[in-house]
XYZ file of C-alpha atoms in Angstrom:
786
model
C -11.857 12.115 -50.978
C -9.389 11.089 -48.309
C -9.536 12.804 -44.966
C -6.597 15.053 -44.177
C -4.811 14.139 -40.954
C -5.201 16.749 -38.268
C -2.200 18.635 -37.066
C -1.168 17.591 -33.577
C -1.513 20.251 -30.936
C 1.650 21.736 -29.583
C 2.269 20.794 -25.987
C 2.099 23.769 -23.638
C 4.921 23.914 -21.124
C 2.700 25.449 -18.450
C -0.990 24.616 -18.207
C -3.019 27.438 -16.689
C -6.453 26.602 -18.079
C -8.930 25.435 -15.410
C -10.882 22.267 -16.060
C -10.198 18.617 -16.756
C -7.670 17.234 -19.202
C -10.289 15.591 -21.409
C -11.780 19.004 -22.182
C -8.450 20.182 -23.622
C -8.182 17.254 -26.022
C -9.859 17.276 -29.431
C -10.118 13.498 -29.448
C -13.279 12.353 -27.701
C -11.732 9.100 -26.602
C -13.092 6.876 -23.902
C -10.815 8.285 -21.236
C -10.917 7.337 -17.603
C -12.051 10.897 -16.840
C -15.287 10.417 -18.800
C -18.549 9.034 -17.484
C -18.626 6.435 -20.237
C -18.209 2.890 -19.040
C -15.148 1.709 -20.925
C -12.434 -0.859 -20.923
C -8.815 0.202 -21.063
C -8.132 -2.144 -23.979
C -8.788 0.624 -26.540
C -7.550 3.391 -24.299
C -4.445 5.268 -23.351
C -2.104 4.444 -20.497
C 0.287 6.942 -18.960
C 3.453 5.542 -17.360
C 5.199 7.915 -14.980
C 8.724 7.340 -13.691
C 11.748 9.341 -12.626
C 13.407 9.152 -16.040
C 12.042 8.775 -19.576
C 13.025 5.627 -21.520
C 15.108 7.632 -24.008
C 18.771 8.481 -24.425
C 19.712 12.063 -25.277
C 22.804 13.318 -27.083
C 23.859 16.755 -28.172
C 24.195 16.971 -31.963
C 27.753 17.221 -33.299
C 27.064 20.750 -34.573
C 25.776 21.674 -31.088
C 22.449 22.698 -32.641
C 19.746 20.758 -30.860
C 19.436 17.226 -29.575
C 19.116 13.707 -30.923
C 17.150 11.033 -29.083
C 16.918 7.226 -29.180
C 15.077 4.593 -27.172
C 16.800 3.221 -24.072
C 16.264 -0.500 -24.657
C 17.267 -1.326 -21.065
C 14.534 0.843 -19.576
C 11.868 -1.063 -17.638
C 9.350 1.629 -18.662
C 9.878 0.756 -22.315
C 9.876 -2.995 -21.743
C 6.511 -2.792 -19.952
C 4.890 -2.007 -23.292
C 5.221 -5.655 -24.308
C 2.618 -6.572 -21.725
C -0.082 -4.315 -23.183
C -2.436 -4.804 -26.090
C -0.904 -3.689 -29.387
C -3.665 -1.075 -29.825
C -2.907 0.534 -26.481
C -1.506 4.049 -26.742
C 1.360 4.385 -24.264
C 2.574 7.812 -23.140
C 5.654 8.193 -20.945
C 6.138 10.999 -18.433
C 9.445 11.642 -16.697
C 12.656 13.636 -16.684
C 15.661 13.543 -18.992
C 19.160 12.612 -17.894
C 20.525 15.785 -19.474
C 19.940 19.446 -18.739
C 18.081 21.218 -21.543
C 18.310 24.974 -21.866
C 14.923 26.692 -21.289
C 15.081 28.171 -24.799
C 15.122 24.643 -26.258
C 12.556 23.021 -23.970
C 9.516 23.709 -26.172
C 11.117 22.170 -29.253
C 12.481 19.205 -27.319
C 9.073 18.583 -25.737
C 7.302 18.615 -29.084
C 9.912 16.342 -30.666
C 9.658 13.799 -27.852
C 5.861 13.868 -27.958
C 5.662 13.471 -31.740
C 8.310 10.774 -32.220
C 8.460 8.960 -28.877
C 5.166 9.840 -27.163
C 7.216 11.066 -24.232
C 6.346 14.083 -22.079
C 9.442 15.468 -20.343
C 9.351 17.200 -16.965
C 12.119 19.799 -16.851
C 13.106 20.198 -13.227
C 15.302 23.168 -12.243
C 18.808 21.920 -11.333
C 18.474 22.903 -7.676
C 15.126 21.099 -7.329
C 16.485 18.016 -9.112
C 19.516 17.956 -6.834
C 17.435 18.249 -3.674
C 14.804 15.769 -4.847
C 16.909 12.988 -6.385
C 20.452 13.283 -5.081
C 19.294 14.763 -1.801
C 16.059 13.278 -0.432
C 15.803 10.121 -2.571
C 19.436 9.024 -2.597
C 20.649 10.377 0.740
C 17.556 9.587 2.841
C 15.068 7.155 1.273
C 17.508 4.907 -0.585
C 19.738 4.088 2.429
C 16.763 3.734 4.761
C 14.853 1.404 2.415
C 17.970 -0.764 2.347
C 18.072 -0.958 6.149
C 20.780 1.658 6.650
C 19.872 4.300 9.198
C 21.344 7.696 8.288
C 22.707 9.778 11.154
C 20.682 12.964 10.741
C 22.198 16.157 12.042
C 19.204 18.014 12.567
C -11.569 12.365 -10.046
C -11.136 9.816 -11.298
C -8.400 7.851 -12.931
C -6.698 4.559 -12.305
C -3.384 4.876 -10.533
C -0.922 2.127 -9.716
C 2.382 2.363 -7.858
C 5.129 -0.262 -7.883
C 8.112 -0.014 -5.550
C 11.301 -1.311 -7.185
C 13.245 -1.399 -3.939
C 12.882 -3.121 -0.575
C 10.393 -1.727 1.911
C 11.915 -1.788 5.399
C 10.350 -3.149 8.561
C 8.320 -0.769 10.694
C 11.151 -0.470 13.249
C 13.374 1.016 10.550
C 10.750 2.979 8.617
C 9.337 4.662 11.722
C 12.619 6.610 12.128
C 11.747 8.620 8.995
C 10.466 12.079 10.026
C 7.874 12.145 7.229
C 6.762 8.551 7.749
C 2.995 9.171 7.929
C 3.071 11.652 5.052
C 4.693 9.160 2.671
C 2.320 6.350 3.668
C -0.720 8.580 3.155
C 0.618 9.738 -0.208
C 1.138 6.129 -1.355
C -2.389 5.242 -0.262
C -3.758 7.640 -2.886
C -2.911 4.907 -5.408
C -5.466 2.219 -6.269
C -2.883 -0.566 -6.420
C 0.489 -0.750 -4.669
C 2.946 -3.379 -5.845
C 5.967 -5.032 -4.218
C 8.464 -7.624 -5.398
C 8.052 -9.938 -2.387
C 5.624 -10.683 0.412
C 8.239 -9.518 2.941
C 8.214 -6.006 1.446
C 4.402 -5.977 1.350
C 4.208 -7.275 4.926
C 6.494 -4.490 6.132
C 4.356 -1.893 4.354
C 1.146 -3.301 5.835
C 2.726 -3.357 9.283
C 3.661 0.319 8.931
C 0.102 1.171 7.876
C -1.193 -0.692 10.921
C 1.193 0.811 13.460
C 1.253 4.384 12.185
C -2.163 4.851 10.584
C -4.243 2.248 12.413
C -5.205 0.476 9.164
C -5.738 -3.273 9.052
C -5.590 -5.255 5.831
C -8.044 -7.904 4.726
C -7.445 -10.915 2.518
C -10.346 -11.969 0.315
C -10.275 -14.579 -2.436
C -6.519 -14.360 -2.757
C -6.339 -10.566 -2.889
C -5.012 -8.283 -0.142
C -6.757 -4.948 0.398
C -6.555 -1.921 2.702
C -9.643 0.147 3.491
C -8.744 3.841 3.500
C -11.194 6.751 3.309
C -13.854 4.706 1.578
C -11.473 3.144 -0.945
C -9.981 -0.337 -1.093
C -6.305 -0.143 -2.035
C -5.073 -3.379 -3.575
C -1.706 -4.842 -2.582
C 0.076 -6.680 -5.401
C 2.979 -9.079 -4.860
C 4.743 -9.863 -8.116
C 8.500 -9.898 -8.792
C 9.431 -8.199 -12.041
C 10.946 -10.244 -14.861
C 13.409 -9.693 -17.693
C 12.829 -8.892 -21.368
C 13.209 -12.291 -22.996
C 13.165 -10.981 -26.545
C 15.950 -8.483 -25.907
C 18.319 -11.120 -24.488
C 17.503 -13.702 -27.161
C 18.200 -11.090 -29.855
C 21.623 -10.419 -28.348
C 22.353 -14.137 -28.132
C 21.691 -14.531 -31.881
C 24.095 -11.756 -32.804
C 27.351 -12.774 -34.474
C 29.426 -10.506 -32.203
C 28.209 -12.465 -29.199
C 29.368 -15.746 -30.698
C 32.804 -14.312 -31.348
C 33.027 -12.867 -27.838
C 32.074 -16.204 -26.238
C 34.850 -17.986 -28.114
C 37.332 -15.356 -26.966
C 36.336 -15.736 -23.304
C 36.407 -19.532 -23.455
C 39.951 -19.330 -24.728
C 40.884 -16.807 -22.027
C 39.526 -19.004 -19.204
C 40.376 -22.379 -20.715
C 40.780 -24.982 -18.000
C 39.306 -22.648 -15.367
C 35.992 -22.719 -13.510
C 34.438 -19.264 -13.710
C 32.253 -17.789 -10.981
C 30.606 -14.550 -12.085
C 29.330 -11.493 -10.289
C 27.497 -8.614 -12.004
C 26.622 -5.757 -9.662
C 26.387 -2.005 -9.459
C 29.148 -0.273 -7.556
C 26.973 0.348 -4.524
C 27.403 0.061 -0.761
C 24.516 -2.448 -0.581
C 25.700 -4.914 -3.234
C 28.122 -6.763 -0.946
C 31.001 -6.763 -3.440
C 33.696 -6.921 -0.780
C 31.815 -9.631 1.126
C 31.819 -11.688 -2.067
C 35.577 -11.175 -2.493
C 36.204 -12.216 1.115
C 34.075 -15.326 0.552
C 36.147 -16.162 -2.539
C 39.304 -15.763 -0.467
C 37.849 -18.071 2.201
C 36.913 -20.702 -0.408
C 40.438 -20.774 -1.803
C 41.813 -21.223 1.729
C 39.311 -23.884 2.835
C 39.441 -25.785 -0.459
C 42.971 -25.553 -1.868
C 41.967 -27.730 -4.848
C 40.438 -24.631 -6.421
C 43.673 -22.642 -6.274
C 44.815 -22.199 -9.827
C 41.429 -23.404 -11.139
C 38.621 -21.187 -9.827
C 38.283 -17.607 -11.066
C 35.854 -14.955 -9.824
C 35.022 -12.474 -12.562
C 33.387 -9.453 -10.945
C 31.749 -6.889 -13.243
C 31.109 -3.648 -11.365
C 28.820 -1.248 -13.173
C 29.733 2.422 -12.614
C 28.396 3.962 -9.430
C 25.159 5.930 -9.762
C 25.847 8.073 -6.719
C 28.790 9.440 -4.799
C 29.882 10.044 -1.237
C 32.342 9.074 1.451
C 30.708 5.673 2.079
C 31.071 4.694 -1.569
C 34.688 5.820 -1.668
C 35.458 3.658 1.370
C 33.813 0.632 -0.248
C 35.794 1.138 -3.463
C 39.033 1.316 -1.470
C 38.172 -1.898 0.398
C 37.415 -3.684 -2.874
C 40.706 -2.630 -4.458
C 42.616 -3.747 -1.376
C 40.875 -7.149 -1.295
C 41.464 -7.774 -5.018
C 45.126 -6.926 -4.654
C 45.587 -9.121 -1.572
C 43.800 -12.158 -3.050
C 45.666 -11.985 -6.359
C 49.024 -11.541 -4.622
C 48.323 -14.452 -2.251
C 46.876 -17.003 -4.662
C 47.922 -15.716 -8.075
C 50.597 -17.285 -10.226
C 51.804 -16.871 -13.797
C 48.807 -17.375 -16.107
C 46.341 -17.417 -13.192
C 44.577 -14.511 -11.532
C 41.868 -15.638 -9.040
C 39.963 -12.337 -9.183
C 39.274 -10.472 -12.425
C 37.719 -7.123 -11.519
C 36.054 -5.173 -14.348
C 35.111 -1.644 -13.312
C 33.976 -0.187 -16.611
C 30.635 -0.051 -18.430
C 29.820 -3.475 -19.885
C 27.219 -3.797 -22.650
C 24.459 -6.407 -22.560
C 26.156 -8.208 -25.434
C 29.423 -8.532 -23.521
C 27.562 -9.430 -20.342
C 25.759 -12.325 -22.056
C 29.106 -13.647 -23.231
C 30.358 -13.787 -19.643
C 27.120 -15.521 -18.609
C 27.806 -18.198 -21.226
C 31.215 -19.116 -19.821
C 30.319 -18.867 -16.122
C 29.682 -22.067 -14.190
C 27.978 -20.168 -11.393
C 26.653 -16.665 -10.699
C 27.092 -15.270 -7.185
C 24.931 -12.441 -5.794
C 25.920 -11.341 -2.277
C 23.929 -8.119 -1.892
C 23.071 -7.199 1.701
C 19.865 -5.551 0.449
C 18.436 -5.368 -3.041
C 14.890 -4.761 -4.189
C 14.963 -7.390 -6.932
C 18.231 -8.006 -8.885
C 17.649 -9.553 -12.318
C 21.196 -10.824 -12.835
C 20.283 -14.452 -11.963
C 17.371 -14.342 -14.420
C 19.584 -13.075 -17.240
C 22.174 -15.739 -16.453
C 19.634 -18.585 -16.584
C 18.290 -17.451 -19.980
C 21.783 -17.063 -21.438
C 22.789 -20.539 -20.262
C 19.686 -21.956 -21.937
C 20.642 -20.402 -25.249
C 18.283 -19.700 -28.159
C 15.944 -22.505 -29.162
C 16.146 -23.482 -32.785
C 19.603 -21.982 -33.281
C 21.583 -23.675 -36.030
C 25.033 -22.410 -35.048
C 27.426 -24.991 -33.727
C 28.505 -22.858 -30.791
C 24.912 -22.229 -29.776
C 24.030 -25.891 -29.838
C 27.082 -26.641 -27.681
C 26.015 -24.272 -24.880
C 25.428 -26.460 -21.797
C 21.893 -26.371 -20.504
C 22.939 -26.150 -16.874
C 23.525 -23.370 -14.401
C 24.082 -22.750 -10.699
C 23.168 -19.809 -8.518
C 24.412 -18.649 -5.135
C 22.151 -15.796 -4.036
C 21.738 -13.660 -0.958
C 18.573 -14.280 1.024
C 18.173 -10.491 1.224
C 17.388 -9.873 -2.446
C 13.951 -9.771 -4.045
C 14.483 -12.570 -6.573
C 15.590 -15.077 -3.943
C 12.096 -16.492 -3.126
C 11.377 -17.240 -6.794
C 14.630 -19.182 -7.322
C 13.918 -22.304 -5.326
C 16.839 -24.217 -6.843
C 19.441 -21.622 -5.876
C 21.739 -21.948 -2.877
C 20.653 -19.150 -0.542
C 23.205 -17.571 1.772
C 23.594 -14.920 4.416
C 26.268 -12.738 2.779
C 27.499 -11.516 6.174
C 28.581 -15.087 6.948
C 31.583 -15.334 4.646
C 32.479 -18.920 5.618
C 28.955 -20.071 4.781
C 29.049 -18.205 1.467
C 32.418 -19.778 0.672
C 31.006 -23.259 1.302
C 28.004 -22.455 -0.911
C 30.301 -21.367 -3.744
C 32.283 -24.583 -3.401
C 29.080 -26.660 -3.353
C 27.765 -24.887 -6.458
C 30.805 -25.545 -8.648
C 31.350 -29.068 -7.233
C 27.782 -30.234 -7.877
C 27.155 -32.957 -10.439
C 26.121 -31.928 -13.946
C 22.846 -33.801 -13.609
C 21.881 -31.826 -10.490
C 22.884 -28.558 -12.171
C 20.725 -29.495 -15.150
C 17.656 -30.195 -12.989
C 17.992 -26.925 -11.123
C 18.566 -25.010 -14.331
C 15.434 -26.430 -15.963
C 13.354 -25.500 -12.930
C 14.648 -21.925 -12.994
C 14.272 -21.532 -16.753
C 10.624 -22.581 -16.676
C 9.891 -19.861 -14.154
C 12.026 -17.092 -15.678
C 10.792 -17.664 -19.240
C 7.119 -17.651 -18.220
C 7.368 -14.713 -15.785
C 9.080 -12.137 -17.978
C 8.569 -8.376 -17.864
C 5.602 -8.585 -20.242
C 3.868 -11.042 -17.915
C 4.642 -8.768 -14.953
C 3.261 -5.615 -16.576
C 0.205 -7.442 -17.912
C -0.556 -8.942 -14.510
C -0.118 -5.602 -12.742
C -2.356 -3.893 -15.262
C -5.089 -6.522 -14.892
C -5.039 -6.157 -11.120
C -5.203 -2.381 -11.518
C -8.375 -2.731 -13.564
C -9.829 -5.088 -10.969
C -8.978 -2.704 -8.130
C -10.709 0.154 -9.982
C -13.849 -1.682 -11.086
C -16.044 0.372 -8.725
C -14.692 3.743 -9.890
C -17.713 4.716 -11.914
C -20.111 3.932 -9.085
C -18.358 6.218 -6.644
C -17.623 9.869 -6.217
C -14.041 10.756 -5.298
C -12.823 13.920 -3.631
C -9.305 15.255 -3.390
C -8.652 16.776 0.018
C -5.554 18.585 1.280
C -2.299 19.734 -0.276
C 1.160 18.257 -0.811
C 1.856 15.250 1.457
C -1.470 15.906 3.187
C -3.420 15.236 -0.011
C -5.715 12.217 0.061
C -8.410 10.746 -2.144
C -11.744 10.083 -0.459
C -14.310 7.833 -2.181
C -17.928 8.299 -1.209
C -21.294 6.997 -2.317
C -22.825 9.418 -4.870
C -25.644 10.158 -2.397
C -23.289 10.581 0.584
C -22.882 14.251 1.467
C -22.220 16.567 4.366
C -25.233 17.384 6.484
C -26.375 20.933 5.798
C -27.330 22.794 8.984
C -29.700 25.060 7.049
C -31.493 22.050 5.530
C -31.902 20.187 8.799
C -33.027 23.297 10.734
C -35.637 23.962 8.045
C -36.974 20.397 8.282
C -36.840 20.571 12.097
C -39.004 23.679 12.211
C -41.615 22.175 9.844
C -42.006 18.973 11.856
C -44.278 18.222 14.848
C -43.164 14.782 16.074
C -39.394 14.365 16.139
C -37.114 11.464 17.087
C -33.473 12.290 17.875
C -31.047 9.391 18.568
C -27.477 10.224 19.600
C -24.443 8.032 20.220
C -22.119 9.249 22.984
C -18.402 8.369 22.575
C -17.063 9.718 19.293
C -20.271 11.647 18.604
C -20.891 14.196 21.361
C -17.731 13.204 23.268
C -14.349 13.085 21.412
C -12.708 9.645 21.421
C -9.393 11.219 22.428
C -10.815 12.909 25.519
C -9.510 11.460 28.799
C -12.356 12.878 30.890
C -15.426 11.138 29.448
C -18.077 12.995 31.468
C -20.170 15.494 29.459
C -19.432 19.217 29.610
C -21.957 21.761 30.812
C -22.484 22.831 27.199
C -23.381 19.265 26.152
C -25.770 18.899 29.099
C -27.416 22.252 28.316
C -27.917 21.421 24.606
C -29.334 17.945 25.238
C -31.541 19.173 28.071
C -33.009 21.885 25.826
C -33.693 19.422 23.011
C -35.250 16.784 25.288
C -37.436 19.409 27.025
C -39.193 20.280 23.772
C -42.642 18.627 23.744
C -42.284 17.788 20.061
C -39.065 15.847 20.639
C -38.285 12.296 21.738
C -34.535 12.375 22.442
C -32.503 9.243 23.247
C -28.857 8.734 24.093
C -27.956 5.320 22.615
C -24.565 4.149 23.889
C -22.508 1.096 24.687
C -21.675 2.527 28.120
C -23.201 1.235 31.355
C -26.494 2.559 32.719
C -25.049 3.790 36.022
C -22.495 6.184 34.513
C -24.884 7.467 31.838
C -27.709 7.879 34.344
C -25.480 9.833 36.729
C -23.899 12.057 34.082
C -27.220 13.025 32.471
C -29.329 13.287 35.648
C -29.989 17.025 34.944
C -31.768 16.045 31.693
C -35.078 14.889 33.156
C -36.833 14.135 29.875
C -33.886 12.416 28.170
C -34.285 8.763 27.216
C -31.221 6.535 27.636
C -30.417 3.187 25.991
C -27.362 1.763 27.786
C -25.112 -1.167 26.878
C -26.244 -0.996 23.231
C -29.886 -1.171 24.283
C -29.906 -4.008 26.796
C -31.116 -1.461 29.340
C -33.601 1.243 28.335
C -35.133 4.148 30.260
C -37.635 6.585 28.738
C -36.952 9.451 31.163
C -35.261 10.134 34.496
C -38.423 9.366 36.516
C -39.016 6.001 34.823
C -37.520 2.620 35.724
C -34.910 0.832 33.638
C -36.296 -1.821 31.303
C -34.417 -4.921 30.176
C -34.739 -5.355 26.428
C -32.615 -8.493 26.069
C -34.169 -11.833 25.193
C -32.278 -13.793 27.838
C -31.276 -12.916 31.400
C -29.076 -15.963 31.952
C -25.482 -14.773 32.304
C -23.856 -18.111 32.989
C -21.697 -17.508 29.909
C -19.771 -14.884 31.954
C -18.007 -17.752 33.740
C -16.902 -19.148 30.369
C -15.887 -15.922 28.619
C -14.156 -14.076 31.462
C -11.347 -16.631 32.094
C -10.588 -16.675 28.362
C -10.379 -12.871 28.268
C -8.151 -12.866 31.370
C -5.777 -15.272 29.631
C -5.354 -12.854 26.704
C -5.133 -9.849 29.036
C -2.231 -11.400 30.941
C -0.325 -12.071 27.718
C -1.114 -8.721 26.025
C 0.467 -5.718 27.709
C -1.811 -2.665 27.579
C -5.087 -4.590 27.287
C -7.862 -4.744 29.883
C -11.376 -6.119 30.455
C -14.436 -3.917 30.906
C -17.209 -5.713 32.782
C -20.721 -4.428 32.104
C -23.949 -5.770 33.586
C -24.869 -7.435 30.293
C -21.600 -7.684 28.413
C -17.852 -8.278 28.601
C -15.503 -6.127 26.529
C -11.778 -6.746 25.911
C -9.937 -3.499 25.021
C -6.553 -3.373 23.256
C -6.294 0.281 22.211
C -3.197 0.786 24.415
C -1.490 -2.461 23.371
C 1.122 -2.795 20.623
C -0.912 -2.242 17.411
C 0.304 -5.306 15.572
C 0.294 -7.693 18.510
C -2.992 -6.304 19.857
C -4.752 -6.828 16.518
C -3.327 -10.343 16.236
C -4.449 -11.220 19.765
C -7.904 -9.767 19.077
C -8.345 -12.104 16.096
C -7.221 -15.078 18.155
C -9.516 -14.093 21.033
C -12.469 -13.688 18.658
C -11.945 -17.212 17.293
C -11.409 -18.613 20.803
C -14.583 -17.034 22.197
C -16.707 -18.037 19.213
C -15.542 -21.606 19.746
C -16.201 -21.871 23.506
C -19.465 -19.881 23.351
C -20.902 -21.619 20.303
C -23.856 -23.042 22.288
C -24.525 -19.933 24.387
C -27.193 -17.252 23.621
C -24.573 -14.573 22.944
C -23.001 -12.638 20.102
C -19.214 -12.191 19.804
C -18.159 -9.143 17.803
C -14.999 -7.158 17.134
C -14.958 -3.379 16.900
C -12.515 -0.484 17.120
C -9.812 -1.957 19.386
C -12.341 -4.174 21.183
C -13.758 -7.690 21.270
C -17.210 -7.776 22.866
C -19.501 -10.544 24.084
C -23.145 -9.569 24.606
C -26.569 -11.267 24.640
C -28.194 -12.106 21.339
C -30.847 -9.746 20.027
C -29.225 -6.670 21.573
C -28.234 -3.875 19.184
C -28.728 -0.186 18.636
C -30.853 -1.036 15.612
C -33.345 -2.886 17.823
C -33.481 0.168 20.124
C -34.226 2.491 17.199
C -37.047 0.275 15.951
C -38.513 -0.003 19.470
C -38.568 3.805 19.853
C -40.197 4.370 16.448
C -42.790 1.637 17.070
C -43.694 3.040 20.498
C -44.154 6.530 19.036
C -46.364 5.163 16.235
C -48.475 3.113 18.671
C -49.241 6.294 20.640
C -50.286 8.166 17.519
C -47.029 10.109 17.364
C -45.434 8.568 14.285
C -42.214 10.487 13.725
C -42.169 12.961 10.842
C -38.539 13.914 11.560
C -35.700 11.525 12.464
C -32.125 12.526 13.298
C -29.694 9.703 14.111
C -25.970 10.363 14.654
C -23.198 7.859 15.451
C -19.570 7.186 14.637
C -18.705 3.478 14.808
C -19.716 0.020 13.632
C -22.439 -0.462 16.257
C -24.233 2.658 14.975
C -24.478 1.155 11.491
C -27.261 -1.091 12.886
C -29.287 2.065 13.608
C -28.653 3.484 10.155
C -29.706 0.214 8.524
C -32.939 -0.082 10.559
C -33.816 3.551 9.829
C -33.299 2.944 6.117
C -35.728 0.005 6.230
C -38.236 1.618 8.632
C -40.279 3.373 5.942
C -40.825 0.144 3.985
C -41.906 -1.710 7.132
C -44.441 0.987 8.008
C -42.736 2.084 11.240
C -41.962 5.417 9.602
C -44.010 7.207 6.963
C -42.561 7.582 3.483
C -42.788 11.355 3.928
C -40.676 11.340 7.124
C -37.574 13.515 6.907
C -34.754 11.111 7.833
C -31.226 12.316 8.585
C -28.951 9.347 9.309
C -25.512 10.847 9.889
C -22.089 9.330 10.608
C -19.180 11.223 12.158
C -16.237 11.397 9.766
C -15.986 10.825 6.013
C -15.959 7.043 5.729
C -18.008 4.228 4.194
C -21.348 4.087 5.987
C -24.999 3.111 5.613
C -25.803 6.684 6.609
C -26.483 9.187 3.827
C -24.919 12.145 5.603
C -21.761 12.916 7.506
C -20.352 15.542 9.856
C -16.598 15.933 10.148
C -16.157 15.630 13.931
C -17.744 16.099 17.353
C -17.440 19.882 17.143
C -19.541 19.778 13.951
C -22.108 17.628 15.773
C -22.352 20.049 18.691
C -22.593 23.021 16.321
C -25.533 21.379 14.543
C -27.276 20.349 17.811
C -26.798 23.870 19.160
C -28.585 25.249 16.099
C -31.515 22.881 16.674
C -31.656 23.731 20.387
C -31.911 27.431 19.572
C -35.088 26.678 17.605
C -36.626 24.418 20.267
C -39.523 25.247 22.615
C -39.301 24.208 26.288
C -42.001 21.833 27.579
C -45.096 23.808 28.638
C -46.986 23.133 31.856
C -50.097 22.114 29.900
C -48.234 19.532 27.845
C -48.764 15.946 28.834
C -45.292 15.107 30.100
C -45.983 11.379 29.781
C -46.979 11.589 26.118
C -43.539 10.380 25.046
C -43.466 7.402 27.399
C -44.830 3.969 26.479
């Protein structure tokens, strides 16, 4: 008995049921929301874009809609790069307005027949979002035009099909940080060229303080515990679609017609959108200059310019259209003659079939855009000039296998077309010379350049692009199932935070309970960024901080240490009221068990001859890096660049690190980089060594700690967390010891707990102080000293 197919669920327009999507689906597929380790090969992929890859038409009887695939849609073409068993669902808006009474039926029809899920935006929202914010603000700005403003787990990739501007341009956007943070919720961010990616990374560095890392050929950004991959891959064309058009009989007829029309002429072709960034008028002016500088082409060279209808509107576009019309008229009146028109301007929709016919007769394609994310016109032209392999038609076999390209250096496809003549479109004389060179070049040279371009274009088509992006998305998400992700914030403030499954916020109730049960406690506290905010200008402790730490250190059951990178003099002076407080200064090089004890030197070597080597090198970088300075400690030298230009400061820090490691290679020192610092200090000095020394001393005196609290906020504190994690296995701490290693801020750490900020730290310490007992007169006050 055959199984009856199940009826597909109707798609609800508004989802109000709490829970996860997988719980609303009858099919128990291996979705990315499940805990089942799965590959995406047998899974479902959801492609989200502004518009669905379908065309919509009202039925002739005005009763409902008819839909068909939009073969030119990149969303649809991407499918060729996926496995044939992959279920692809498209999410986006329609180009037409659908009445609310018809939206349910339209949604179900699109889901059933096209696997498309439409998002019906109210007209006012659509206008503000697309025609307003996207087109009037983002689109001009991403093309380097500054507007004069009057006033849980899923894999997510984002690809930007436009330029990304330099940080100097992007930083003028009022919502600059919000957009960057929103983009960083993706697991993989793609760009057409390295320039666009470099600009994005520079913005992340300057505005968010994030530095990228390159490892084994991949670029990554660390952000809230996640590594966001950066993909550089120019999109390609749909080879099959163009080859199908080339085989069509109508195309052959159209090519013959155009060859007859331009018989005896050399055709230069331009195919562009009617847009203020496409440089149409610059191209016309370059054509005019070529005809003037090289009169031999008068009567012979023809520029056919196809201008696709404008997608937007506005005063700027109207001015450009007027300039184009004026230039066409002037050039044709100046150089035209009976039977010869130097500029043929086509400002109507041109089908792909007709476009390929023009490609076939053109000796050269010229792209003079002043900014363009990619521009696939040169790719299409190269494929059309190659023709269809194995074609038996006489006209097809006669298509010359040669082509020439003159392209703007400001378009995304320019780097991949190494045989093209690259130009600055603003320099019209240079563009004119390039056009002359292209059509004057020998056939053999044109053939060699064409073959080079065709090899690249044919092997890097849209299927290759989508497949490569998808593979990198899987690679970027390989650690998903080993991590726990949290969504924090709303709207542009939303961010995804990835944490270790055992990483959680420190519960005050839990730590107070453990504190009260214990008899021998060790409390280790960092200073800057832990009990003192990093942003505070006055770095001396407040009376509240002094009171809390004094209370904790006065409890006979407690051994309390301040473990800091600061110098011993400032720390000793600031915390002089805390008589029983231990201090480890300069990351532990100096150590004092209490105010009435002498400072000990814990370093292995007291020879500081390396100061005379390191200091001149640091001074050299300080002089050349505005905003940087040197901090001289008794045991270390620190170069700070927090106040320098973010990009230049980071670059100088890397150079300084390499320089110091080279000149100090034979010295007993360690060179490390940290948050806006490069530090040189003696070997064997770290906060981890301090922690182990304190625990060992307590154990030797019969006071092995049964409670450990360690709090810090930066890279140097990770040494403490690591030593504490290993202390129980080495016997320094008992396996039953309650250990609370805690970092400040939700970020990747070797600590198992976190507190959000310094106010959280003080709130927790205050709670412990309230449950502490002051040191009694009978208590041996030296019991905590070595």
